[in-house]
XYZ file of C-alpha atoms in Angstrom:
754
model
C -67.727 48.147 8.210
C -64.727 49.010 6.073
C -61.218 49.616 7.446
C -58.506 51.491 5.702
C -54.871 50.190 5.621
C -52.697 53.214 5.087
C -49.590 51.068 4.368
C -51.026 49.676 1.115
C -52.309 51.385 -1.946
C -55.218 50.086 -3.985
C -53.030 47.421 -5.542
C -51.717 46.174 -2.137
C -48.132 47.242 -2.914
C -45.539 47.804 -0.160
C -44.498 51.347 0.471
C -40.816 52.245 0.030
C -40.407 52.671 3.783
C -41.712 49.155 4.384
C -39.377 47.706 1.787
C -36.423 49.405 3.438
C -37.476 48.111 6.846
C -37.927 44.502 5.624
C -34.648 44.612 3.759
C -32.973 45.711 6.960
C -34.538 42.758 8.806
C -33.260 40.360 6.134
C -29.776 41.820 6.105
C -29.611 41.788 9.888
C -30.572 38.102 9.817
C -28.003 37.317 7.126
C -25.305 39.300 8.936
C -26.230 37.630 12.222
C -26.113 34.205 10.641
C -22.813 35.014 8.950
C -21.397 36.351 12.205
C -22.693 33.304 14.008
C -21.011 30.992 11.499
C -17.774 33.003 11.690
C -17.859 32.905 15.488
C -18.605 29.176 15.489
C -15.789 28.489 13.028
C -13.448 30.679 15.094
C -14.400 28.832 18.265
C -13.903 25.558 16.422
C -10.449 26.618 15.238
C -9.507 27.488 18.816
C -10.636 24.037 20.059
C -13.541 25.352 22.154
C -15.737 22.454 20.983
C -12.982 19.868 21.248
C -9.392 19.581 20.168
C -8.771 19.458 16.438
C -6.014 17.290 15.049
C -2.659 18.978 14.682
C -0.638 18.921 11.476
C 1.438 16.129 13.018
C -1.785 14.180 13.603
C -2.706 14.699 9.966
C 0.656 13.266 8.952
C 0.131 10.244 11.216
C -3.581 9.436 11.383
C -4.548 7.258 14.328
C -6.240 4.529 12.365
C -5.769 0.858 13.146
C -3.576 -0.530 10.405
C -2.835 -4.221 9.925
C 0.732 -5.503 10.039
C 1.604 -7.403 6.860
C 3.690 -10.586 6.650
C 5.438 -10.544 3.279
C 7.017 -13.556 1.574
C 10.342 -13.587 -0.245
C 8.453 -13.500 -3.552
C 6.525 -10.362 -2.499
C 3.226 -12.041 -1.627
C 1.233 -11.063 1.468
C 1.073 -14.259 3.515
C -1.357 -12.733 5.989
C -1.902 -9.908 8.443
C -2.134 -9.218 12.166
C -5.028 -6.880 12.840
C -7.809 -5.507 14.960
C -9.145 -3.878 11.816
C -7.855 -5.615 8.696
C -6.506 -2.472 7.074
C -3.469 -2.334 4.768
C -2.450 0.892 3.073
C -1.666 1.436 -0.606
C -0.005 4.266 -2.514
C -1.668 6.262 -5.283
C 0.340 4.345 -7.903
C -1.175 1.111 -6.609
C -4.724 2.290 -7.326
C -6.542 1.542 -10.547
C -7.870 4.692 -12.290
C -11.231 2.907 -12.257
C -11.327 3.211 -8.463
C -10.498 6.920 -8.529
C -13.026 7.627 -11.274
C -15.809 5.700 -9.543
C -15.130 7.475 -6.245
C -15.054 11.002 -7.685
C -18.101 10.436 -9.916
C -20.174 9.080 -7.036
C -19.037 10.956 -3.957
C -17.664 14.316 -5.097
C -17.844 15.223 -8.783
C -16.326 18.698 -8.122
C -13.490 17.211 -6.054
C -10.736 18.668 -8.241
C -12.306 22.155 -8.186
C -12.931 22.859 -4.489
C -10.560 23.410 -1.578
C -12.080 20.938 0.814
C -15.595 22.347 1.125
C -18.186 22.381 -1.644
C -20.339 25.332 -0.507
C -22.867 24.633 -3.234
C -23.657 21.269 -1.618
C -23.167 22.460 1.946
C -25.390 25.598 1.810
C -28.461 23.883 3.214
C -26.675 21.401 5.489
C -27.670 23.083 8.772
C -31.346 23.292 7.912
C -31.415 19.616 6.989
C -29.574 18.612 10.158
C -31.941 20.621 12.360
C -34.986 18.822 10.998
C -33.264 15.434 11.231
C -32.839 14.790 7.531
C -29.691 13.319 5.995
C -27.924 15.730 3.669
C -25.094 14.554 1.400
C -23.091 17.742 1.593
C -19.724 16.242 2.564
C -16.859 16.268 0.122
C -14.361 13.413 -0.060
C -11.982 15.544 1.999
C -14.610 16.096 4.694
C -15.425 12.394 4.748
C -11.715 11.691 5.178
C -11.631 14.065 8.140
C -14.516 12.165 9.713
C -12.969 8.755 8.943
C -9.645 9.760 10.450
C -10.562 11.530 13.637
C -14.099 11.024 14.885
C -17.308 9.064 14.818
C -20.431 10.480 13.183
C -22.781 11.765 15.909
C -26.504 10.908 15.845
C -27.420 14.098 17.700
C -28.250 16.825 15.091
C -26.889 19.693 17.229
C -23.657 17.834 17.980
C -23.495 16.929 14.316
C -23.487 20.664 13.444
C -20.424 21.162 15.654
C -18.886 18.072 14.133
C -19.559 19.397 10.652
C -17.698 22.599 11.496
C -14.779 20.568 12.776
C -14.810 18.584 9.537
C -14.727 21.839 7.543
C -11.702 23.141 9.404
C -9.919 19.793 9.210
C -10.798 19.455 5.520
C -9.231 22.830 4.776
C -6.102 21.759 6.651
C -5.974 18.558 4.637
C -6.333 20.438 1.344
C -3.593 22.902 2.319
C -1.061 20.233 3.220
C -1.824 17.397 0.802
C -2.257 16.975 -2.920
C -5.546 15.740 -4.328
C -3.918 12.373 -5.069
C -2.754 12.025 -1.455
C -6.229 12.869 -0.148
C -7.853 10.270 -2.401
C -5.304 7.677 -1.286
C -5.812 8.429 2.418
C -9.566 8.244 1.997
C -9.454 4.870 0.252
C -7.069 3.556 2.913
C -9.378 4.531 5.794
C -12.873 3.759 4.508
C -14.863 0.903 6.056
C -16.114 -1.698 3.579
C -18.443 -3.441 5.979
C -18.279 -6.756 7.759
C -15.572 -9.415 7.556
C -12.953 -7.045 9.041
C -12.556 -5.202 5.755
C -11.017 -1.729 6.021
C -9.408 0.116 3.141
C -9.467 -0.564 -0.589
C -6.609 -3.089 -0.452
C -8.410 -5.285 2.032
C -11.695 -4.875 0.130
C -10.150 -5.882 -3.202
C -8.639 -8.972 -1.587
C -11.808 -9.897 0.303
C -14.393 -9.530 -2.463
C -12.377 -10.181 -5.631
C -9.114 -11.828 -4.461
C -7.118 -9.218 -6.339
C -5.150 -6.032 -5.746
C -6.450 -2.442 -6.107
C -4.429 -1.784 -9.256
C -6.219 -4.620 -11.087
C -9.820 -3.657 -10.275
C -12.017 -3.394 -13.382
C -14.666 -0.623 -13.729
C -17.513 -2.897 -12.594
C -15.490 -4.185 -9.619
C -14.485 -0.656 -8.644
C -18.111 0.496 -8.984
C -19.286 -2.290 -6.675
C -16.754 -1.433 -3.966
C -17.239 2.335 -4.188
C -20.987 1.748 -4.124
C -20.568 0.175 -0.679
C -18.889 3.230 0.834
C -22.044 4.980 2.077
C -23.909 1.804 2.982
C -21.594 -1.191 3.511
C -24.396 -3.094 5.209
C -27.309 -2.447 2.850
C -25.114 -2.700 -0.249
C -23.167 -5.792 0.861
C -22.771 -8.121 -2.163
C -22.797 -11.088 0.217
C -25.882 -10.247 2.271
C -27.818 -8.116 -0.217
C -26.619 -9.008 -3.741
C -29.638 -7.397 -5.449
C -29.022 -4.090 -3.690
C -25.334 -4.319 -4.487
C -26.041 -4.919 -8.175
C -28.374 -1.910 -8.422
C -25.916 0.283 -6.550
C -23.034 -0.868 -8.783
C -25.022 0.028 -11.879
C -25.872 3.445 -10.417
C -22.163 4.127 -9.907
C -21.482 3.057 -13.493
C -24.123 5.563 -14.653
C -22.427 8.302 -12.624
C -19.136 7.401 -14.313
C -20.850 7.876 -17.680
C -22.165 11.291 -16.592
C -18.624 12.376 -15.738
C -17.270 10.957 -19.032
C -15.152 8.309 -17.338
C -16.988 5.630 -19.332
C -18.965 5.614 -22.553
C -22.589 4.535 -22.447
C -21.713 1.410 -24.414
C -18.982 0.440 -21.953
C -21.294 1.014 -19.001
C -24.060 -1.105 -20.532
C -21.598 -3.922 -21.118
C -20.418 -3.809 -17.496
C -23.999 -3.596 -16.192
C -24.851 -6.862 -17.955
C -22.110 -8.684 -16.022
C -22.869 -10.552 -12.782
C -21.210 -9.410 -9.573
C -18.328 -11.838 -10.243
C -17.241 -12.196 -6.623
C -14.219 -14.247 -5.576
C -14.956 -13.960 -1.888
C -12.299 -14.671 0.725
C -13.447 -13.939 4.243
C -10.697 -12.460 6.396
C -9.755 -14.250 9.575
C -6.562 -15.024 11.422
C -6.205 -18.614 10.226
C -7.006 -18.216 6.533
C -4.274 -17.946 3.943
C -0.839 -19.495 3.656
C 1.389 -20.507 6.574
C -0.964 -19.837 9.525
C 1.252 -21.802 11.943
C 4.300 -19.871 10.802
C 2.466 -16.567 11.205
C 1.439 -17.514 14.736
C 5.024 -18.356 15.747
C 6.344 -15.288 13.929
C 4.111 -12.923 15.892
C 5.416 -14.152 19.234
C 8.991 -14.046 17.923
C 8.662 -10.425 16.753
C 7.146 -9.402 20.087
C 10.032 -11.133 21.857
C 12.636 -9.389 19.667
C 11.061 -5.979 20.236
C 11.041 -6.512 23.993
C 14.598 -7.880 24.238
C 16.075 -5.217 21.952
C 13.941 -2.384 23.331
C 12.458 -1.523 19.931
C 9.594 0.897 20.597
C 7.537 3.608 18.918
C 9.104 7.094 18.733
C 7.095 8.056 21.844
C 8.633 5.163 23.767
C 5.526 2.975 23.923
C 5.637 -0.632 22.643
C 4.625 -1.405 19.079
C 1.247 -3.064 18.624
C 1.419 -5.555 15.762
C -2.371 -5.494 15.417
C -2.594 -1.711 14.970
C 0.697 -0.163 13.864
C 0.875 -1.277 10.233
C 4.360 -2.792 10.296
C 5.771 -4.805 7.410
C 7.562 -8.034 8.291
C 9.660 -9.329 5.414
C 10.201 -13.076 5.683
C 12.170 -15.785 3.881
C 9.089 -17.919 3.226
C 8.550 -18.547 -0.480
C 4.788 -18.391 -1.105
C 4.972 -20.829 -4.010
C 6.992 -23.415 -2.076
C 4.747 -22.915 0.938
C 1.739 -23.707 -1.219
C 3.469 -26.818 -2.582
C 4.237 -27.980 0.967
C 0.675 -27.448 2.168
C -0.706 -29.173 -0.930
C 1.599 -32.173 -0.450
C 0.601 -32.493 3.186
C -3.107 -32.262 2.429
C -2.970 -34.706 -0.475
C -1.032 -37.410 1.363
C -2.343 -37.016 4.897
C -5.859 -37.521 3.569
C -4.736 -40.936 2.307
C -2.665 -41.762 5.387
C -5.575 -40.940 7.708
C -7.721 -43.354 5.712
C -5.031 -46.027 6.237
C -5.011 -45.224 9.954
C -8.794 -45.395 10.243
C -8.913 -48.752 8.421
C -6.124 -50.022 10.655
C -8.079 -49.241 13.842
C -11.580 -50.025 12.580
C -13.334 -52.583 14.797
C -10.754 -52.491 17.591
C -11.585 -51.643 21.184
C -9.583 -48.501 21.801
C -9.809 -48.769 25.575
C -8.217 -52.237 25.486
C -5.772 -51.659 22.629
C -4.312 -48.280 23.622
C -2.274 -47.879 26.779
C -3.769 -45.331 29.219
C -6.575 -44.494 26.790
C -9.055 -43.387 29.467
C -6.366 -41.217 31.075
C -5.641 -39.640 27.706
C -9.345 -38.840 27.219
C -9.657 -37.334 30.690
C -6.552 -35.269 30.019
C -7.941 -34.130 26.660
C -11.258 -33.220 28.243
C -9.590 -31.106 30.949
C -7.528 -29.241 28.339
C -10.556 -28.427 26.185
C -12.161 -24.980 25.985
C -15.537 -26.518 26.870
C -14.186 -27.879 30.158
C -12.570 -24.540 31.070
C -15.798 -22.655 30.331
C -17.832 -25.049 32.455
C -15.340 -24.672 35.295
C -15.647 -20.889 35.053
C -19.408 -21.334 35.382
C -18.667 -23.225 38.622
C -20.201 -26.463 37.374
C -19.579 -29.541 39.505
C -17.552 -32.496 38.191
C -20.776 -34.491 37.820
C -22.397 -31.711 35.775
C -19.312 -31.445 33.574
C -19.298 -35.203 32.974
C -22.976 -35.081 32.073
C -22.316 -32.206 29.665
C -19.592 -34.178 27.888
C -21.925 -37.176 27.596
C -24.791 -35.141 26.066
C -25.041 -34.794 22.302
C -24.741 -31.306 20.854
C -23.920 -29.674 17.522
C -20.161 -29.636 17.006
C -17.912 -28.465 14.194
C -15.216 -31.015 13.277
C -12.184 -30.935 11.022
C -11.986 -33.565 8.296
C -9.656 -33.827 5.311
C -12.743 -33.286 3.147
C -13.645 -30.019 4.879
C -15.192 -28.950 8.186
C -18.498 -30.563 9.088
C -21.263 -29.755 11.584
C -22.597 -32.844 13.303
C -24.494 -33.985 16.405
C -22.001 -35.672 18.698
C -21.159 -36.126 22.353
C -18.255 -33.824 23.281
C -16.369 -36.804 24.734
C -16.645 -38.537 21.351
C -15.210 -35.458 19.661
C -12.177 -35.791 21.926
C -11.771 -39.422 20.860
C -12.097 -38.307 17.253
C -9.426 -35.641 17.767
C -7.064 -38.046 19.526
C -7.276 -40.447 16.592
C -6.330 -37.805 14.022
C -2.790 -37.932 12.674
C -0.768 -34.728 12.831
C 2.062 -33.673 10.548
C 4.727 -30.977 10.355
C 7.207 -29.883 7.681
C 10.001 -27.355 7.411
C 12.093 -26.682 4.325
C 15.202 -24.469 4.268
C 18.146 -23.400 2.157
C 21.197 -25.014 3.843
C 23.627 -22.323 2.682
C 21.721 -19.201 3.802
C 19.571 -20.755 6.512
C 16.492 -19.200 4.901
C 13.304 -21.085 5.768
C 11.279 -21.549 2.573
C 8.234 -23.473 3.819
C 6.713 -24.072 7.262
C 3.713 -26.327 7.861
C 3.225 -26.531 11.619
C 0.198 -28.833 11.714
C -2.771 -30.190 9.839
C -5.356 -27.442 10.439
C -4.705 -24.224 12.351
C -8.384 -23.439 12.893
C -8.868 -26.594 14.961
C -5.343 -27.486 16.145
C -3.315 -24.376 16.859
C -0.244 -25.987 18.418
C 2.785 -25.528 16.154
C 4.714 -28.771 15.697
C 7.632 -27.281 13.716
C 9.296 -25.188 16.406
C 7.225 -25.446 19.566
C 6.634 -29.195 19.533
C 9.334 -31.756 20.263
C 9.125 -35.501 19.681
C 11.498 -38.438 19.933
C 13.681 -38.361 16.820
C 14.364 -42.090 16.375
C 16.760 -43.185 13.669
C 17.151 -39.663 12.270
C 19.723 -39.306 15.090
C 21.958 -42.095 13.722
C 23.898 -39.847 11.289
C 25.257 -37.869 14.256
C 27.024 -40.957 15.600
C 28.322 -41.936 12.168
C 29.560 -38.361 11.603
C 31.731 -38.582 14.734
C 33.109 -41.896 13.445
C 33.865 -40.408 10.012
C 35.564 -37.478 11.744
C 37.784 -40.033 13.498
C 38.867 -41.488 10.156
C 36.341 -44.311 9.710
C 35.454 -45.086 6.108
C 31.892 -45.714 4.939
C 33.326 -48.941 3.509
C 34.428 -50.258 6.888
C 32.698 -53.592 7.611
C 31.277 -54.655 10.957
C 29.599 -57.903 11.916
C 25.899 -57.127 12.376
C 25.397 -58.900 15.711
C 24.248 -57.670 19.137
C 26.797 -55.468 20.843
C 26.355 -54.617 24.518
C 27.798 -51.344 25.803
C 28.839 -51.067 29.444
C 30.015 -48.258 31.652
C 26.975 -46.025 31.397
C 24.707 -47.428 34.065
C 23.038 -50.722 33.256
C 24.499 -52.634 30.303
C 22.720 -51.628 27.130
C 22.056 -53.489 23.901
C 19.386 -52.446 21.392
C 16.862 -54.717 19.785
C 16.735 -55.394 16.054
C 13.759 -56.723 14.146
C 14.699 -60.135 12.645
C 12.900 -59.333 9.406
C 14.842 -56.094 8.978
C 18.278 -57.249 10.137
C 21.006 -57.685 7.501
C 23.075 -60.770 8.236
C 26.865 -60.927 8.419
C 29.446 -58.223 7.853
C 28.064 -55.010 6.373
C 29.626 -51.628 5.621
C 28.867 -48.529 7.648
C 27.118 -47.090 4.595
C 24.880 -50.155 4.379
C 24.222 -50.009 8.122
C 23.031 -46.405 7.918
C 21.110 -47.007 4.692
C 19.154 -49.881 6.230
C 19.046 -48.294 9.718
C 20.749 -51.230 11.485
C 20.644 -50.836 15.264
C 23.444 -53.275 16.205
C 26.103 -51.763 13.965
C 25.084 -48.285 15.082
C 25.450 -49.352 18.713
C 28.891 -50.832 17.913
C 29.985 -47.500 16.405
C 28.654 -45.664 19.462
C 30.706 -48.018 21.642
C 33.799 -47.028 19.678
C 33.339 -43.240 19.554
C 31.619 -42.845 22.980
C 28.512 -40.748 23.752
C 30.203 -37.507 24.864
C 31.598 -36.492 21.415
C 28.237 -37.359 19.862
C 26.424 -35.062 22.312
C 28.974 -32.326 21.600
C 28.307 -32.598 17.856
C 24.533 -32.651 18.368
C 24.746 -29.421 20.353
C 26.950 -27.793 17.709
C 24.281 -28.673 15.168
C 21.697 -26.624 17.018
C 19.759 -29.156 19.127
C 18.799 -27.319 22.329
C 16.760 -30.026 24.071
C 18.254 -32.284 26.729
C 20.523 -34.945 25.160
C 22.046 -37.066 27.931
C 25.458 -38.675 27.242
C 24.144 -42.245 27.129
C 24.724 -44.825 24.388
C 21.012 -45.021 23.534
C 21.075 -41.535 21.990
C 22.579 -43.147 18.881
C 19.081 -44.540 18.213
C 17.375 -41.197 18.861
C 15.936 -41.658 22.336
C 16.006 -37.888 22.906
C 13.404 -35.330 21.809
C 13.891 -32.508 19.312
C 11.781 -30.332 17.041
C 11.402 -30.445 13.270
C 12.931 -26.957 13.290
C 16.114 -28.108 15.019
C 16.495 -31.428 13.207
C 16.087 -29.851 9.776
C 18.680 -27.218 10.625
C 21.048 -29.888 11.962
C 20.922 -31.826 8.690
C 21.646 -28.603 6.794
C 25.223 -28.807 8.114
C 25.738 -32.025 6.108
C 24.716 -30.231 2.909
C 26.645 -27.026 3.703
C 30.257 -28.215 4.101
C 29.850 -28.729 7.852
C 28.558 -25.219 8.518
C 25.470 -25.059 10.707
C 23.520 -21.909 9.838
C 20.809 -20.731 12.195
C 17.408 -21.078 10.510
C 16.320 -17.601 9.429
C 12.731 -16.635 8.726
C 12.772 -12.885 9.414
C 14.711 -10.692 6.995
C 13.739 -7.270 8.308
C 10.887 -5.363 9.937
C 9.789 -1.897 8.835
C 7.336 0.554 10.331
C 4.419 1.870 8.258
C 6.621 4.659 6.881
C 9.299 2.276 5.618
C 11.819 2.878 8.414
C 13.808 -0.290 9.193
C 13.290 -1.329 12.807
C 15.125 -4.661 12.776
C 17.373 -6.710 10.503
C 18.253 -10.305 11.302
C 21.831 -11.590 11.199
C 21.984 -15.412 11.520
C 24.569 -17.243 13.591
C 26.937 -19.632 11.789
C 28.871 -22.471 13.475
C 31.481 -24.807 11.971
C 29.875 -27.949 13.360
C 32.156 -30.435 11.559
C 34.955 -30.326 9.051
C 34.002 -30.124 5.352
C 35.340 -33.611 4.595
C 33.160 -35.229 7.263
C 30.107 -33.355 5.975
C 30.799 -34.446 2.389
C 31.293 -38.101 3.367
C 28.014 -37.939 5.296
C 26.191 -36.748 2.177
C 27.591 -39.874 0.466
C 26.346 -41.998 3.371
C 22.893 -40.374 3.324
C 22.553 -40.841 -0.433
C 22.886 -44.571 0.278
C 19.608 -44.407 2.248
C 17.837 -43.332 -0.942
C 19.796 -45.459 -3.415
C 19.444 -48.771 -1.564
C 17.962 -48.333 1.882
C 14.899 -47.405 3.896
C 14.292 -44.372 1.669
C 14.527 -46.225 -1.637
C 10.828 -45.756 -2.427
C 11.748 -42.147 -3.140
C 13.424 -43.485 -6.284
C 11.419 -46.544 -7.295
C 7.951 -45.204 -6.424
C 8.273 -41.451 -6.903
C 10.977 -41.359 -9.573
C 13.392 -39.057 -7.727
C 16.773 -40.513 -8.725
C 18.773 -37.295 -8.686
C 21.354 -36.608 -5.947
C 19.273 -36.729 -2.762
C 20.312 -37.871 0.676
C 18.012 -38.567 3.565
C 17.159 -40.541 6.640
C 13.953 -42.152 7.798
C 13.106 -42.425 11.469
C 10.591 -44.561 13.345
C 10.381 -44.488 17.125
C 9.292 -47.224 19.497
C 5.777 -48.526 18.883
C 5.648 -46.432 15.683
C 4.735 -43.360 17.724
C 6.716 -41.007 15.491
C 7.493 -41.197 11.804
C 10.296 -38.999 10.453
C 11.990 -38.250 7.179
C 14.674 -35.646 6.586
C 15.783 -35.155 2.998
C 18.836 -33.207 1.865
C 19.836 -31.776 -1.497
C 22.583 -29.216 -2.168
C 19.982 -26.433 -2.311
C 17.196 -27.570 0.006
C 16.865 -29.502 3.269
C 13.390 -30.596 4.335
C 12.318 -32.266 7.566
C 8.999 -33.988 8.257
C 7.324 -35.595 11.251
C 4.037 -37.481 11.495
C 2.261 -38.866 14.550
C -0.759 -38.518 16.805
C -1.093 -35.975 19.574
C -0.304 -38.664 22.161
C 2.558 -41.129 21.680
C 0.434 -43.998 23.005
C -1.788 -43.711 19.914
C -0.075 -44.935 16.750
C -0.062 -47.496 13.978
C 0.334 -51.013 15.369
C 2.094 -52.011 12.152
C 5.633 -50.806 11.364
C 4.902 -51.216 7.669
C 2.327 -48.420 8.010
C 3.822 -46.408 10.851
C 7.451 -46.192 9.717
C 8.774 -42.865 8.513
C 9.152 -44.249 5.001
C 5.363 -44.532 4.809
C 4.142 -41.754 7.108
C 6.543 -38.909 6.241
C 8.680 -39.653 3.158
C 5.796 -39.518 0.621
C 5.020 -35.908 1.574
C 8.652 -34.999 0.924
C 8.469 -36.727 -2.466
C 5.276 -34.941 -3.509
C 6.658 -31.605 -2.350
C 10.003 -31.990 -4.121
C 8.437 -33.099 -7.392
C 6.490 -29.834 -7.525
C 9.540 -27.814 -6.545
C 11.691 -29.418 -9.246
C 8.964 -28.921 -11.842
C 8.984 -25.139 -11.284
C 12.214 -23.920 -12.887
C 11.571 -20.380 -11.626
C 12.378 -21.543 -8.074
C 15.946 -22.352 -9.087
C 16.079 -25.731 -7.302
C 17.875 -27.955 -9.810
C 17.813 -31.751 -10.047
C 21.191 -32.147 -11.734
C 23.236 -30.574 -8.912
C 25.317 -32.831 -6.659
C 26.993 -32.115 -3.338
C 30.355 -30.338 -3.663
C 33.512 -32.100 -2.533
C 35.778 -30.069 -0.203
C 38.248 -27.754 -1.875
C 41.145 -29.668 -0.285
C 39.894 -33.023 -1.515
C 38.812 -36.140 0.382
C 41.321 -38.386 2.140
C 38.731 -40.915 3.335
C 38.238 -43.682 0.787
C 34.707 -43.877 -0.591
C 35.414 -46.540 -3.217
C 34.817 -49.783 -1.348
C 36.785 -51.817 -3.888
C 39.850 -49.658 -3.307
C 39.201 -49.705 0.435
C 39.102 -53.513 0.504
C 42.356 -53.736 -1.425
C 43.980 -51.379 1.035
C 42.716 -53.397 3.975
C 44.091 -56.565 2.384
C 47.442 -54.928 1.638
C 47.121 -55.544 -2.113
C 47.298 -52.041 -3.542
C 49.571 -51.376 -6.500
C 51.998 -49.587 -4.199
C 52.057 -52.545 -1.829
C 52.815 -54.924 -4.702
C 55.701 -52.821 -6.010
C 57.191 -52.502 -2.550
C 56.875 -56.247 -2.055
C 54.655 -56.072 1.013
């Protein structure tokens, strides 16, 4: 049976009427789709699908931005962050980064106005069937990075794509292409290790800055943009290498590189210089920890807030804190500590090897119980409501622990209680170095390892100061007209009137016999002569001077303070000694210069306090006295062992039972204080030869200063001596002349016939 189709001729061609009808269907569909898109875009513009960012939001994107701590020599010491993101300007970007980004992500970037319709034409069809379509321009990706998270739902993703389009157009209207590229590179996520933005990525993977990135380095980083996990050079180096080479090929296609250049770069290995970001890596971690609390305190006390009145968040608001720390000197200080403390710990371990700690150390079991109760493990077990017996059993059971050693961290099987013993037997050390004239702190080493021992011993920790307190008593005597050449019989001298009679002890092997000068007494740290001077000048003026010199801890007006029986911090003691080197002026230690917000607006500028603690003559005479410690006293190994024979003054300090070893060194341009000891005062060297400040602290000062002097760029000169007061010195420093005067045999006396 044959049927006849009247709509087709013998060649099955459409009739004109059919063509017109089908064309109408197509046009209606196109018009409907166009109208639908227009309506959707209109609804998007009017925030029906969610509020779009305003122009003000575009000017101030709400991205977490790390606060940077900047040294006096323009180095980034570290950052405070939730996301380790630091912004750069366009001028700080290598052209290689820009070229790699444009060639890979958006080759028509300079030609479109935010949306590349050629790439985006089929985006909706791909999204509806669940396929990934690379239709986003750099500007659209920036919009997504700044204001939203990519949705996994294809229908929501369509709405999101429309929002990106509108936002991208806004971005293109209000920003230059260079600004858009810069914002994009500042907001992009480079994967794990808290790496956000090109500056952080360059530092993390290549230990460099964005302006120094080579084409192959830039290609590697840009290659990570769309797959920071799969293209991670740490976790998937093969993938990263292939991706890098693909980006280099794209750069050739866009004429940013020649084929020969690209082939040369493709033959290179990844060349990583990886530095994982964390809060304790980098220079001056103890300083940065103290600084953060200090800035938060300043902001609260001075009511420094965001423009909307809410408090600044140092982890998110991208502030810049300009400090006085010199990165080079900080490195020298940390190197000196590491190099010597490694040796000193070996001395300490040898000293205690084979001894029963429970019998040899006073209250040792109490110290262990105290250490256990302060530990994170103990607190966690308590939170789990474990009984005391269960906690004790836990601390007696071996487990894998990570321990600090001077040769690097180690993982080892150990009972937690043994790890506490190990920690208690580790020596700690702290150092601060400052300019005595400006008060600027140049180096700050608050402990031996911030990752394991976070307590700062420069400012937060106080320890008994020992003989480093003696210069305060001698300074009061000098202020009363005493000469460094005055001689006193070095015999016991009991002081009465301040409670029980008091007379210090003096080691027979270290006691100078007979009459000695005040300069000799200070140089050799003689207790009896110091006590005699205290008996003459009385404790109250000494306490008054100590307070003028910035010591804030409790210093009772008792004679024993002349031997340093009070506590103070390295921070305060170093600043106090700066008055000797600065004509009697005590200048408050300064470590913050100014704080700026992310737009460069100054939020805070520090103005240090200055106090005339003593008259310039007294300060100058004290520098002469303190130089005697180095020339022929307890600090003489600075000269004979370390070769530092230039004008340096200083004072060693060793407290009872060698619990604390101190050395404070002064030069006209730099004052540096050091302390060494264990966490608990009951644990120390049993030998004064090993535990004294001359052995436990002075060598670090020597190693630090030798490096400082060797670097002429720092401007710390060896051939500079302490300045005499402008009005001269009336106190006689020449002991020969002083003796003649005391004997009445000066030339004047002879002529007058006395």
